[in-house]
C-alpha positions as a Python dict, from the first residue, in 0.01 Angstrom:
ca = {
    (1, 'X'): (0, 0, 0),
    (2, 'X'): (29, 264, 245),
    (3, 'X'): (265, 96, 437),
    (4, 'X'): (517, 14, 146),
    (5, 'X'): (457, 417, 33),
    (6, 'X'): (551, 498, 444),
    (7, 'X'): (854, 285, 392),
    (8, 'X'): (969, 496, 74),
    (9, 'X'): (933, 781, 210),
    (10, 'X'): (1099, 740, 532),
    (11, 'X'): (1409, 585, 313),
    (12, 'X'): (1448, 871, 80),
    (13, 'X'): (1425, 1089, 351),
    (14, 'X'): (1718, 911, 594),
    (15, 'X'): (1955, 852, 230),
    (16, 'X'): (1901, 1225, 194),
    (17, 'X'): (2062, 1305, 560),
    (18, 'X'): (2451, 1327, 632),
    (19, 'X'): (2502, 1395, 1013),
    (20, 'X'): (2768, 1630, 1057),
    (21, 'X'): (3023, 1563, 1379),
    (22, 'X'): (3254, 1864, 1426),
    (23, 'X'): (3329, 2154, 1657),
    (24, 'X'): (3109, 2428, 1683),
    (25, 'X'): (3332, 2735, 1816),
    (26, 'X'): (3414, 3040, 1595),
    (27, 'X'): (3753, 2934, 1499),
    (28, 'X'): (3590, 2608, 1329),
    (29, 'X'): (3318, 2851, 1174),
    (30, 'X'): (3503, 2894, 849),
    (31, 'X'): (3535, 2544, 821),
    (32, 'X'): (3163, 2458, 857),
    (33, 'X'): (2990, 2677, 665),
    (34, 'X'): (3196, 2534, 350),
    (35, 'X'): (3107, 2181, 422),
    (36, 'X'): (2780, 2229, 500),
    (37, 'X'): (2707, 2446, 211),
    (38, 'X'): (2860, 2179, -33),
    (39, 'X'): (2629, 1893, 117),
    (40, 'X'): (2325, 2172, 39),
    (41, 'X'): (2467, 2194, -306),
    (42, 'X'): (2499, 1775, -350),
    (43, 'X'): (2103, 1780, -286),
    (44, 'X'): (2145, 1649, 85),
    (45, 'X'): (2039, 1779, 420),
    (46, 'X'): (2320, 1862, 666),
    (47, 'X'): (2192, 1773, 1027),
    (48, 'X'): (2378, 1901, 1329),
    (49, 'X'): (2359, 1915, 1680),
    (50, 'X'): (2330, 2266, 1708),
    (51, 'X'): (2031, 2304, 1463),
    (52, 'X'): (1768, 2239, 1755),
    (53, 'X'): (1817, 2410, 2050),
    (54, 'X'): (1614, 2328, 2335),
    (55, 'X'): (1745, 2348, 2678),
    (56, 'X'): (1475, 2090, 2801),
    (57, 'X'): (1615, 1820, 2603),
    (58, 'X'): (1872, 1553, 2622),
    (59, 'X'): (2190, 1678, 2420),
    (60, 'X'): (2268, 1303, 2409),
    (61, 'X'): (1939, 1179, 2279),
    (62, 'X'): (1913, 1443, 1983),
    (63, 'X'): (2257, 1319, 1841),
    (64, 'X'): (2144, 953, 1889),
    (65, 'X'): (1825, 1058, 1702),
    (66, 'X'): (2016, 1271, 1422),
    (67, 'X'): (2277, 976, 1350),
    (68, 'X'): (1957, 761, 1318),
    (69, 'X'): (1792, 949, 1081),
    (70, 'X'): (2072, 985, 861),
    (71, 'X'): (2233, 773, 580),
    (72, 'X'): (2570, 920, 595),
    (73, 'X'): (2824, 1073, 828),
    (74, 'X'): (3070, 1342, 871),
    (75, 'X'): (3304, 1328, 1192),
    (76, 'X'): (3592, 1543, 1160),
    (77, 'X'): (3842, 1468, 1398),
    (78, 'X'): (4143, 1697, 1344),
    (79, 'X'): (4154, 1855, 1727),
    (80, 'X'): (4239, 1508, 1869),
    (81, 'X'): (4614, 1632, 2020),
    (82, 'X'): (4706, 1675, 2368),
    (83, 'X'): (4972, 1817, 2560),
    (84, 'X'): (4989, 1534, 2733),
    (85, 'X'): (5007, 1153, 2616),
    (86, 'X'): (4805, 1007, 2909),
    (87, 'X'): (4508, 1288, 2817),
    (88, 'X'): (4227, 1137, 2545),
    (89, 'X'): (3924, 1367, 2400),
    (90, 'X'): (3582, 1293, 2337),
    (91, 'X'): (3634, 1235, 1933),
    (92, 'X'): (3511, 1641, 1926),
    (93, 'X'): (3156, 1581, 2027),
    (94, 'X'): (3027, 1774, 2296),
    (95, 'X'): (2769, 1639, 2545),
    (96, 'X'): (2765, 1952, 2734),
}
């Protein structure tokens, strides 16, 4: 019983998640705060990189673990031009 109850609640919480992929400089800033205030508003839980902030750990590893515990995803990909057509970005996430 417990662990079918576990299992439920683990579920509801990752269909309740949308990982959110997008830039997060001031010029994007009146972008996001739209999109993540309409997933707030749809009942869901916007995760993004930048909502945990420690220096000690792997910037990699906490968006491996955010797409994980998440349902759904958001990637917006609208600053992938170049100047120059042998130069390719990162799909605008930052593993700095």
């Amino acid at each position: 019983m417990t662990q079918k109850l576990t299992s439920g609640v683990i579920e509801t919480y990752i269909d309740n998640n949308i990982f959110v992929n997008c830039p997060f400089d001031d010029e994007y800033k009146p972008l996001l705060r739209p999109l993540l205030f309409t997933i707030v508003y749809l009942g869901k839980n916007p995760r993004i990189a930048s909502e945990r902030s420690d220096s000690g750990e792997n910037r990699i590893d906490k968006i491996c673990e955010l797409i994980s515990e998440s349902r759904y995803s958001i990637h917006d990909l609208s600053r992938l031009k170049s100047e120059h057509a042998d130069e390719f970005y990162r799909l605008n996430l930052s593993l700095v």
